[in-house]
Amino acid sequence: GKGKIVLTLSDESDYGESSSEHEWESEEEESAAQHFQHVQYNKKLAAKKVNKAKAEAALQHRAINDFSGRIPDRLGVKVWRPLNVEWLNLCFTGALSNCVYYSVHNNAIFVRANANQAAAFEYSSWQQAKMPASVVYKFAPCSFPRTPYELERLYKHCTNEHAPHCDRVVVYLLINELLLVVQKLNESLLNKMMWALLHNPMYRDLQSPIRGDEDKDFVIP
C-alpha cells in the first residue's frame, strides 16, 4: 500500500535550523496494519507538538515571573557576596514575628526548631548557620520567596499531598509569616512577589497542613 507525506509547520532543530515535521496521510489502498501504523505515528507527532507547546509556555511563564522588579525603597538591601547580587533585606526593618529567626549572615529565615538551632549556633559562634537540605530551600534559597515564580513553586509544594509533611508545614509557616509582614506594608513598598501574595486569594486562603502539637518541634535536615 501507499501513503503520502504531508508537510506540517516546521520546528526549530537543536542547531537553530528549520526541520520539517511530517504527518502521514493515508491512502485508500493501504492495508489495515499500515493504516493503524500511520494513525499511531500521527498521534505521536500531535502529542510531541502539544508537549513542545507546553514546555515553551512554561519557559515563558518562568521568564515573566522569575523577576521581582526593583527592590522597594526603605526596605533595605543585602548584597550576596559571591556574585555581588543585591537582594531584598528579609529582615523587613524588624517587622518579623518572634516565631521565626532571621540570619544576618545569609539573609535567610528559619522556622520552628530550625530557628532555635540556627539562633543558638550563630549567637555562640558568630558564624553562618547551615541551611537545611530540604527541597524547600532549593525552591526559595532565602526561604522567603524573592519572585512570583518562587512563591508559586512553594505554594504548589505546600498543597502537594505527596510532598514530605514536614516540608509542607515549613512552607506554610514561611508563606503565612511573609503574608503577615506584607499586610503591614504600604502598597508603594510592594514588589511583584509581594503584590501577588497580597492580592491573589490562592495564597491568602492557603490551608494549613499542621495536624497538631507533633508538628511544632520537628527539625528538617
PDB file of C-alpha atoms in Angstrom:
ATOM      1  CA  GLY A   1       0.000   0.000   0.000  1.00  0.00           C
ATOM      2  CA  LYS A   2       0.973   3.611  -0.396  1.00  0.00           C
ATOM      3  CA  GLY A   3       0.733   6.685   1.681  1.00  0.00           C
ATOM      4  CA  LYS A   4       1.913  10.224   1.145  1.00  0.00           C
ATOM      5  CA  ILE A   5       3.826  12.595   3.394  1.00  0.00           C
ATOM      6  CA  VAL A   6       2.163  15.898   4.281  1.00  0.00           C
ATOM      7  CA  LEU A   7       4.477  18.661   5.488  1.00  0.00           C
ATOM      8  CA  THR A   8       3.413  20.410   8.666  1.00  0.00           C
ATOM      9  CA  LEU A   9       4.690  23.583  10.293  1.00  0.00           C
ATOM     10  CA  SER A  10       8.425  23.487  10.796  1.00  0.00           C
ATOM     11  CA  ASP A  11      10.028  23.379  14.199  1.00  0.00           C
ATOM     12  CA  GLU A  12      13.418  24.640  15.266  1.00  0.00           C
ATOM     13  CA  SER A  13      16.039  21.952  15.485  1.00  0.00           C
ATOM     14  CA  ASP A  14      18.686  21.739  18.185  1.00  0.00           C
ATOM     15  CA  TYR A  15      21.021  23.650  15.901  1.00  0.00           C
ATOM     16  CA  GLY A  16      18.715  26.569  15.267  1.00  0.00           C
ATOM     17  CA  GLU A  17      17.803  25.445  11.757  1.00  0.00           C
ATOM     18  CA  SER A  18      14.370  24.589  10.417  1.00  0.00           C
ATOM     19  CA  SER A  19      13.449  20.901  10.466  1.00  0.00           C
ATOM     20  CA  SER A  20      10.089  19.895   8.989  1.00  0.00           C
ATOM     21  CA  GLU A  21       7.771  17.539  10.833  1.00  0.00           C
ATOM     22  CA  HIS A  22       5.965  15.095   8.599  1.00  0.00           C
ATOM     23  CA  GLU A  23       2.397  13.907   9.021  1.00  0.00           C
ATOM     24  CA  TRP A  24       1.411  10.755   7.192  1.00  0.00           C
ATOM     25  CA  GLU A  25      -1.796  10.948   5.152  1.00  0.00           C
ATOM     26  CA  SER A  26      -3.257   7.528   4.434  1.00  0.00           C
ATOM     27  CA  GLU A  27      -4.428   6.388   1.023  1.00  0.00           C
ATOM     28  CA  GLU A  28      -7.259   4.006   0.213  1.00  0.00           C
ATOM     29  CA  GLU A  29      -5.132   1.057  -0.954  1.00  0.00           C
ATOM     30  CA  GLU A  30      -3.083   0.693   2.230  1.00  0.00           C
ATOM     31  CA  SER A  31      -3.665  -2.326   4.470  1.00  0.00           C
ATOM     32  CA  ALA A  32      -5.339  -2.189   7.874  1.00  0.00           C
ATOM     33  CA  ALA A  33      -1.995  -2.753   9.584  1.00  0.00           C
ATOM     34  CA  GLN A  34      -0.385   0.067   7.630  1.00  0.00           C
ATOM     35  CA  HIS A  35      -3.312   2.363   8.383  1.00  0.00           C
ATOM     36  CA  PHE A  36      -3.036   1.612  12.116  1.00  0.00           C
ATOM     37  CA  GLN A  37       0.707   2.298  11.998  1.00  0.00           C
ATOM     38  CA  HIS A  38       0.164   5.621  10.288  1.00  0.00           C
ATOM     39  CA  VAL A  39      -2.566   6.649  12.741  1.00  0.00           C
ATOM     40  CA  GLN A  40      -0.269   5.889  15.678  1.00  0.00           C
ATOM     41  CA  TYR A  41       2.551   7.833  14.050  1.00  0.00           C
ATOM     42  CA  ASN A  42       0.332  10.885  13.602  1.00  0.00           C
ATOM     43  CA  LYS A  43      -0.884  10.633  17.225  1.00  0.00           C
ATOM     44  CA  LYS A  44       2.701  10.614  18.474  1.00  0.00           C
ATOM     45  CA  LEU A  45       3.505  13.597  16.283  1.00  0.00           C
ATOM     46  CA  ALA A  46       0.498  15.519  17.624  1.00  0.00           C
ATOM     47  CA  ALA A  47       1.456  14.675  21.233  1.00  0.00           C
ATOM     48  CA  LYS A  48       5.001  15.855  20.584  1.00  0.00           C
ATOM     49  CA  LYS A  49       3.722  19.207  19.346  1.00  0.00           C
ATOM     50  CA  VAL A  50       1.441  19.599  22.365  1.00  0.00           C
ATOM     51  CA  ASN A  51       4.300  18.820  24.772  1.00  0.00           C
ATOM     52  CA  LYS A  52       6.576  21.254  22.983  1.00  0.00           C
ATOM     53  CA  ALA A  53       3.956  23.990  23.210  1.00  0.00           C
ATOM     54  CA  LYS A  54       3.510  23.313  26.938  1.00  0.00           C
ATOM     55  CA  ALA A  55       7.272  23.426  27.521  1.00  0.00           C
ATOM     56  CA  GLU A  56       7.571  26.718  25.651  1.00  0.00           C
ATOM     57  CA  ALA A  57       4.652  28.169  27.615  1.00  0.00           C
ATOM     58  CA  ALA A  58       6.258  27.066  30.909  1.00  0.00           C
ATOM     59  CA  LEU A  59       9.562  28.701  29.952  1.00  0.00           C
ATOM     60  CA  GLN A  60       7.790  31.913  29.001  1.00  0.00           C
ATOM     61  CA  HIS A  61       5.828  31.860  32.270  1.00  0.00           C
ATOM     62  CA  ARG A  62       9.049  31.477  34.259  1.00  0.00           C
ATOM     63  CA  ALA A  63      10.806  34.230  32.304  1.00  0.00           C
ATOM     64  CA  ILE A  64       7.992  36.645  33.128  1.00  0.00           C
ATOM     65  CA  ASN A  65       7.583  35.658  36.786  1.00  0.00           C
ATOM     66  CA  ASP A  66      11.127  34.841  37.913  1.00  0.00           C
ATOM     67  CA  PHE A  67      11.868  38.534  38.412  1.00  0.00           C
ATOM     68  CA  SER A  68      10.833  40.568  41.413  1.00  0.00           C
ATOM     69  CA  GLY A  69      11.310  44.014  39.972  1.00  0.00           C
ATOM     70  CA  ARG A  70      13.069  46.889  41.671  1.00  0.00           C
ATOM     71  CA  ILE A  71      13.852  46.477  45.381  1.00  0.00           C
ATOM     72  CA  PRO A  72      11.427  48.818  47.172  1.00  0.00           C
ATOM     73  CA  ASP A  73      12.887  51.858  48.889  1.00  0.00           C
ATOM     74  CA  ARG A  74      13.197  51.879  52.676  1.00  0.00           C
ATOM     75  CA  LEU A  75      13.133  48.065  52.995  1.00  0.00           C
ATOM     76  CA  GLY A  76      16.902  47.697  52.724  1.00  0.00           C
ATOM     77  CA  VAL A  77      19.305  45.733  50.572  1.00  0.00           C
ATOM     78  CA  LYS A  78      21.585  42.796  51.332  1.00  0.00           C
ATOM     79  CA  VAL A  79      24.466  42.010  48.968  1.00  0.00           C
ATOM     80  CA  TRP A  80      25.116  38.361  48.179  1.00  0.00           C
ATOM     81  CA  ARG A  81      28.901  38.448  48.136  1.00  0.00           C
ATOM     82  CA  PRO A  82      29.826  35.568  45.791  1.00  0.00           C
ATOM     83  CA  LEU A  83      28.299  37.432  42.839  1.00  0.00           C
ATOM     84  CA  ASN A  84      27.660  40.868  44.407  1.00  0.00           C
ATOM     85  CA  VAL A  85      23.936  40.468  43.768  1.00  0.00           C
ATOM     86  CA  GLU A  86      21.536  42.784  45.587  1.00  0.00           C
ATOM     87  CA  TRP A  87      18.689  41.035  47.394  1.00  0.00           C
ATOM     88  CA  LEU A  88      15.824  42.444  49.408  1.00  0.00           C
ATOM     89  CA  ASN A  89      16.705  42.547  53.110  1.00  0.00           C
ATOM     90  CA  LEU A  90      14.363  39.917  54.527  1.00  0.00           C
ATOM     91  CA  CYS A  91      14.573  41.410  57.994  1.00  0.00           C
ATOM     92  CA  PHE A  92      11.845  43.816  56.785  1.00  0.00           C
ATOM     93  CA  THR A  93      13.098  46.526  59.156  1.00  0.00           C
ATOM     94  CA  GLY A  94      12.244  44.400  62.191  1.00  0.00           C
ATOM     95  CA  ALA A  95       8.666  43.555  61.170  1.00  0.00           C
ATOM     96  CA  LEU A  96       9.140  39.784  61.546  1.00  0.00           C
ATOM     97  CA  SER A  97       7.379  37.989  64.370  1.00  0.00           C
ATOM     98  CA  ASN A  98       9.186  36.193  67.181  1.00  0.00           C
ATOM     99  CA  CYS A  99       8.129  32.869  65.634  1.00  0.00           C
ATOM    100  CA  VAL A 100      10.979  32.957  63.130  1.00  0.00           C
ATOM    101  CA  TYR A 101      14.715  33.588  63.200  1.00  0.00           C
ATOM    102  CA  TYR A 102      16.398  35.925  60.743  1.00  0.00           C
ATOM    103  CA  SER A 103      20.063  35.258  59.956  1.00  0.00           C
ATOM    104  CA  VAL A 104      22.084  38.390  59.307  1.00  0.00           C
ATOM    105  CA  HIS A 105      24.820  36.211  57.820  1.00  0.00           C
ATOM    106  CA  ASN A 106      22.927  34.904  54.806  1.00  0.00           C
ATOM    107  CA  ASN A 107      19.663  36.898  54.792  1.00  0.00           C
ATOM    108  CA  ALA A 108      17.592  33.767  55.411  1.00  0.00           C
ATOM    109  CA  ILE A 109      14.602  32.871  57.557  1.00  0.00           C
ATOM    110  CA  PHE A 110      14.376  29.792  59.806  1.00  0.00           C
ATOM    111  CA  VAL A 111      11.197  28.466  61.412  1.00  0.00           C
ATOM    112  CA  ARG A 112      10.284  26.254  64.364  1.00  0.00           C
ATOM    113  CA  ALA A 113      13.043  24.095  65.833  1.00  0.00           C
ATOM    114  CA  ASN A 114      15.364  25.006  62.955  1.00  0.00           C
ATOM    115  CA  ALA A 115      15.042  28.617  64.098  1.00  0.00           C
ATOM    116  CA  ASN A 116      16.127  27.686  67.630  1.00  0.00           C
ATOM    117  CA  GLN A 117      19.101  25.702  66.355  1.00  0.00           C
ATOM    118  CA  ALA A 118      20.224  28.407  63.920  1.00  0.00           C
ATOM    119  CA  ALA A 119      19.909  31.133  66.539  1.00  0.00           C
ATOM    120  CA  ALA A 120      21.866  29.163  69.140  1.00  0.00           C
ATOM    121  CA  PHE A 121      24.640  28.356  66.677  1.00  0.00           C
ATOM    122  CA  GLU A 122      25.019  31.867  65.284  1.00  0.00           C
ATOM    123  CA  TYR A 123      24.894  33.611  68.655  1.00  0.00           C
ATOM    124  CA  SER A 124      27.541  31.300  70.100  1.00  0.00           C
ATOM    125  CA  SER A 125      29.899  31.166  67.106  1.00  0.00           C
ATOM    126  CA  TRP A 126      29.047  34.317  65.130  1.00  0.00           C
ATOM    127  CA  GLN A 127      29.183  32.151  62.025  1.00  0.00           C
ATOM    128  CA  GLN A 128      26.543  31.360  59.441  1.00  0.00           C
ATOM    129  CA  ALA A 129      24.189  28.526  60.343  1.00  0.00           C
ATOM    130  CA  LYS A 130      23.919  25.703  57.850  1.00  0.00           C
ATOM    131  CA  MET A 131      20.864  25.870  55.622  1.00  0.00           C
ATOM    132  CA  PRO A 132      18.572  22.812  55.727  1.00  0.00           C
ATOM    133  CA  ALA A 133      18.962  20.442  52.782  1.00  0.00           C
ATOM    134  CA  SER A 134      15.201  20.345  52.246  1.00  0.00           C
ATOM    135  CA  VAL A 135      13.866  20.994  48.751  1.00  0.00           C
ATOM    136  CA  VAL A 136      12.036  23.974  50.269  1.00  0.00           C
ATOM    137  CA  TYR A 137      15.323  25.870  50.328  1.00  0.00           C
ATOM    138  CA  LYS A 138      16.003  24.876  46.722  1.00  0.00           C
ATOM    139  CA  PHE A 139      12.699  26.351  45.588  1.00  0.00           C
ATOM    140  CA  ALA A 140      13.450  29.516  47.578  1.00  0.00           C
ATOM    141  CA  PRO A 141      17.143  29.761  48.593  1.00  0.00           C
ATOM    142  CA  CYS A 142      16.432  32.552  51.109  1.00  0.00           C
ATOM    143  CA  SER A 143      13.398  30.676  52.475  1.00  0.00           C
ATOM    144  CA  PHE A 144      11.151  33.654  51.766  1.00  0.00           C
ATOM    145  CA  PRO A 145      10.370  33.701  48.048  1.00  0.00           C
ATOM    146  CA  ARG A 146      12.021  36.517  46.102  1.00  0.00           C
ATOM    147  CA  THR A 147       9.939  36.303  42.922  1.00  0.00           C
ATOM    148  CA  PRO A 148       6.373  35.335  41.931  1.00  0.00           C
ATOM    149  CA  TYR A 149       7.822  32.155  40.411  1.00  0.00           C
ATOM    150  CA  GLU A 150       9.459  31.084  43.696  1.00  0.00           C
ATOM    151  CA  LEU A 151       6.217  31.869  45.538  1.00  0.00           C
ATOM    152  CA  GLU A 152       4.247  29.740  43.097  1.00  0.00           C
ATOM    153  CA  ARG A 153       6.639  26.793  43.468  1.00  0.00           C
ATOM    154  CA  LEU A 154       6.394  26.939  47.264  1.00  0.00           C
ATOM    155  CA  TYR A 155       2.607  27.066  47.094  1.00  0.00           C
ATOM    156  CA  LYS A 156       2.459  24.010  44.832  1.00  0.00           C
ATOM    157  CA  HIS A 157       4.787  22.124  47.179  1.00  0.00           C
ATOM    158  CA  CYS A 158       2.665  23.023  50.198  1.00  0.00           C
ATOM    159  CA  THR A 159      -0.536  21.813  48.523  1.00  0.00           C
ATOM    160  CA  ASN A 160       1.063  18.640  47.172  1.00  0.00           C
ATOM    161  CA  GLU A 161      -0.201  15.805  49.373  1.00  0.00           C
ATOM    162  CA  HIS A 162       2.661  13.595  48.177  1.00  0.00           C
ATOM    163  CA  ALA A 163       5.347  16.014  49.393  1.00  0.00           C
ATOM    164  CA  PRO A 164       7.012  15.346  52.777  1.00  0.00           C
ATOM    165  CA  HIS A 165       4.694  16.565  55.512  1.00  0.00           C
ATOM    166  CA  CYS A 166       7.432  18.484  57.335  1.00  0.00           C
ATOM    167  CA  ASP A 167       8.255  20.362  54.124  1.00  0.00           C
ATOM    168  CA  ARG A 168       4.614  21.321  53.668  1.00  0.00           C
ATOM    169  CA  VAL A 169       4.444  22.672  57.228  1.00  0.00           C
ATOM    170  CA  VAL A 170       7.621  24.720  56.756  1.00  0.00           C
ATOM    171  CA  VAL A 171       6.344  26.223  53.510  1.00  0.00           C
ATOM    172  CA  TYR A 172       3.021  27.114  55.137  1.00  0.00           C
ATOM    173  CA  LEU A 173       4.788  28.831  58.028  1.00  0.00           C
ATOM    174  CA  LEU A 174       7.043  30.784  55.681  1.00  0.00           C
ATOM    175  CA  ILE A 175       4.211  31.953  53.419  1.00  0.00           C
ATOM    176  CA  ASN A 176       1.991  32.806  56.389  1.00  0.00           C
ATOM    177  CA  GLU A 177       4.782  34.792  58.084  1.00  0.00           C
ATOM    178  CA  LEU A 178       5.552  36.672  54.880  1.00  0.00           C
ATOM    179  CA  LEU A 179       1.870  37.468  54.361  1.00  0.00           C
ATOM    180  CA  LEU A 180       1.626  38.919  57.880  1.00  0.00           C
ATOM    181  CA  VAL A 181       4.615  41.167  57.137  1.00  0.00           C
ATOM    182  CA  VAL A 182       3.392  42.266  53.708  1.00  0.00           C
ATOM    183  CA  GLN A 183      -0.029  43.179  55.112  1.00  0.00           C
ATOM    184  CA  LYS A 184       1.698  45.777  57.308  1.00  0.00           C
ATOM    185  CA  LEU A 185       3.461  47.470  54.389  1.00  0.00           C
ATOM    186  CA  ASN A 186       2.286  50.399  52.344  1.00  0.00           C
ATOM    187  CA  GLU A 187       1.452  49.170  48.847  1.00  0.00           C
ATOM    188  CA  SER A 188       4.051  51.546  47.399  1.00  0.00           C
ATOM    189  CA  LEU A 189       6.687  49.295  49.006  1.00  0.00           C
ATOM    190  CA  LEU A 190       5.496  46.068  47.393  1.00  0.00           C
ATOM    191  CA  ASN A 191       7.479  44.290  44.695  1.00  0.00           C
ATOM    192  CA  LYS A 192       5.926  41.840  42.190  1.00  0.00           C
ATOM    193  CA  MET A 193       6.142  38.879  44.568  1.00  0.00           C
ATOM    194  CA  MET A 194       4.568  40.770  47.492  1.00  0.00           C
ATOM    195  CA  TRP A 195       1.809  42.101  45.267  1.00  0.00           C
ATOM    196  CA  ALA A 196       0.942  38.583  44.102  1.00  0.00           C
ATOM    197  CA  LEU A 197       0.967  37.287  47.676  1.00  0.00           C
ATOM    198  CA  LEU A 198      -1.286  40.051  48.939  1.00  0.00           C
ATOM    199  CA  HIS A 199      -3.815  40.147  46.115  1.00  0.00           C
ATOM    200  CA  ASN A 200      -4.069  36.540  44.952  1.00  0.00           C
ATOM    201  CA  PRO A 201      -6.679  34.707  47.102  1.00  0.00           C
ATOM    202  CA  MET A 202      -4.916  31.427  46.287  1.00  0.00           C
ATOM    203  CA  TYR A 203      -2.140  32.430  48.699  1.00  0.00           C
ATOM    204  CA  ARG A 204      -4.291  34.191  51.270  1.00  0.00           C
ATOM    205  CA  ASP A 205      -6.570  31.157  51.595  1.00  0.00           C
ATOM    206  CA  LEU A 206      -3.765  28.598  51.805  1.00  0.00           C
ATOM    207  CA  GLN A 207      -4.929  25.770  54.082  1.00  0.00           C
ATOM    208  CA  SER A 208      -2.691  24.850  56.999  1.00  0.00           C
ATOM    209  CA  PRO A 209      -1.230  21.327  56.857  1.00  0.00           C
ATOM    210  CA  ILE A 210      -0.407  21.428  60.592  1.00  0.00           C
ATOM    211  CA  ARG A 211      -2.006  18.437  62.302  1.00  0.00           C
ATOM    212  CA  GLY A 212      -1.229  19.112  65.935  1.00  0.00           C
ATOM    213  CA  ASP A 213       1.444  19.505  68.591  1.00  0.00           C
ATOM    214  CA  GLU A 214       3.645  16.892  66.915  1.00  0.00           C
ATOM    215  CA  ASP A 215       4.321  19.382  64.110  1.00  0.00           C
ATOM    216  CA  LYS A 216       5.634  22.080  66.402  1.00  0.00           C
ATOM    217  CA  ASP A 217       9.135  20.946  67.224  1.00  0.00           C
ATOM    218  CA  PHE A 218      10.417  18.926  64.295  1.00  0.00           C
ATOM    219  CA  VAL A 219      13.694  19.807  62.615  1.00  0.00           C
ATOM    220  CA  ILE A 220      14.072  19.444  58.855  1.00  0.00           C
ATOM    221  CA  PRO A 221      17.512  18.063  57.947  1.00  0.00           C
TER     222      PRO A 221
END
